[in-house]
Amino acid sequence: METPTLEPLELFAGKIGDGEQLFFKFKDNAGREVALRYDQTVPTCRVVAEYAQILPMPFRRYQIQPAFRAEKPQKGRYREFVQCDADIFGESSYLADAEVIGLSLEIYRKLGFKNACVSVNDRELLVGIPYEAIVSIDKLDKIGEMGVIREMIEKGIERDQAIKFFKQVRDLKPNEKINNIFAYLKETGFDSSWYKFEPTLSRSFSYSTGPIWEVKIEGFGNGSVLGGERYDDLVSKIAGVEIPGTGFGLGFDRTLEACLQFGLVPEFSTVSKVLVCLMSGEYFINGLQIMKALREVDIVTEIYPSKEVKIDKQLKYANKKGIPYVVIIGGDEVQAKKISLKNMKTGEQETLFIQDAIKKLKAK
């Protein structure tokens, strides 16, 4: 699924919570207040509500698009970033939460991480804690216990009450729903090192209503790489249609940074395997035909894009780019209906029919 980059500001306003200060918002040419896509959950809820009568429920969707936030740019935080979402709509069972939490972990397992862990809490355990306190408690990893209490006091919460709220949250125990989710994760192949109950995890989104979770990678210092929650009231709040939802957003940029840090990015070669070189520009059409024949059998090939450049410069270009083979076409090759194939590493050069050259290149 994809949603527009620009949405009416009213779609996001009042749905996000503390993060609304990070909206990129302005008036369009018609004077309407609009905002760049802050997240993908809210716009998707609008689409799901619009097509609720024709979508099969439960409805699973994924979405990969840029999101925009007026952050102070720093490592791990960008004003434009790629977010990858996966959600299930139309099912209120904890099994839907367990499925997307399991998917959250499976992504990082497939990427090769051995040290990823999902922290899980349930917003239902936080009933009675004011939203302002929840937002502060969610910053515990960043500002510490005293910082959390200080921030609550700055928001107008009495000191004794702030301490009470913090201790109340810190002492929470997992409920049956969380234990059932952990049992699901165990049955799907994740040992206990992959998941844990974290009572101080709060998630600052005001639309969270049930299980909430974040994935962090041990040794990666840029915070969580994925966050998710259940949001049973959000579709109703946007469009008046009762459709429960649960899902997560994965930060592609942070995940890539973590992959780079732990050496999990495979080396992809974008270098062509063959460069077609011409002894003279008059053989350019012959070169195009050879390039086409090689590409048709999935041999990555390019032709030097000039008719005037001398052969020695073309060969130097192949060496500079690290292209392992060159095909040389001149008058003798055209007359014999053959090509000269040169191994740029060994210097070995042979004159071959194109089919024999293909076999040789395929064998390498």
Tab-separated table of C-alpha atoms in Angstrom, residues 37-39 64-71 76-84 250-254:
chain	number	residue	atom	x	y	z
A	37	ARG	CA	3.420	12.307	6.136
A	38	TYR	CA	4.515	12.029	9.793
A	39	ASP	CA	3.901	8.301	10.005
A	64	ILE	CA	7.511	1.230	2.557
A	65	GLN	CA	7.654	4.995	2.082
A	66	PRO	CA	9.471	8.095	3.356
A	67	ALA	CA	8.211	9.854	6.477
A	68	PHE	CA	9.013	13.417	7.509
A	69	ARG	CA	9.640	14.898	10.953
A	70	ALA	CA	11.054	18.264	11.981
A	71	GLU	CA	13.804	16.638	14.034
A	76	GLY	CA	20.094	8.094	13.799
A	77	ARG	CA	17.578	10.940	13.430
A	78	TYR	CA	16.672	12.488	10.107
A	79	ARG	CA	14.055	14.886	8.811
A	80	GLU	CA	13.307	12.493	5.984
A	81	PHE	CA	13.670	8.762	6.515
A	82	VAL	CA	12.337	5.516	5.106
A	83	GLN	CA	9.817	3.666	7.249
A	84	CYS	CA	8.712	0.070	6.678
A	250	LEU	CA	10.669	-0.282	11.142
A	251	GLY	CA	13.257	2.446	10.678
A	252	PHE	CA	15.090	1.439	7.516
A	253	ASP	CA	17.889	3.978	7.971
A	254	ARG	CA	18.662	2.937	11.548
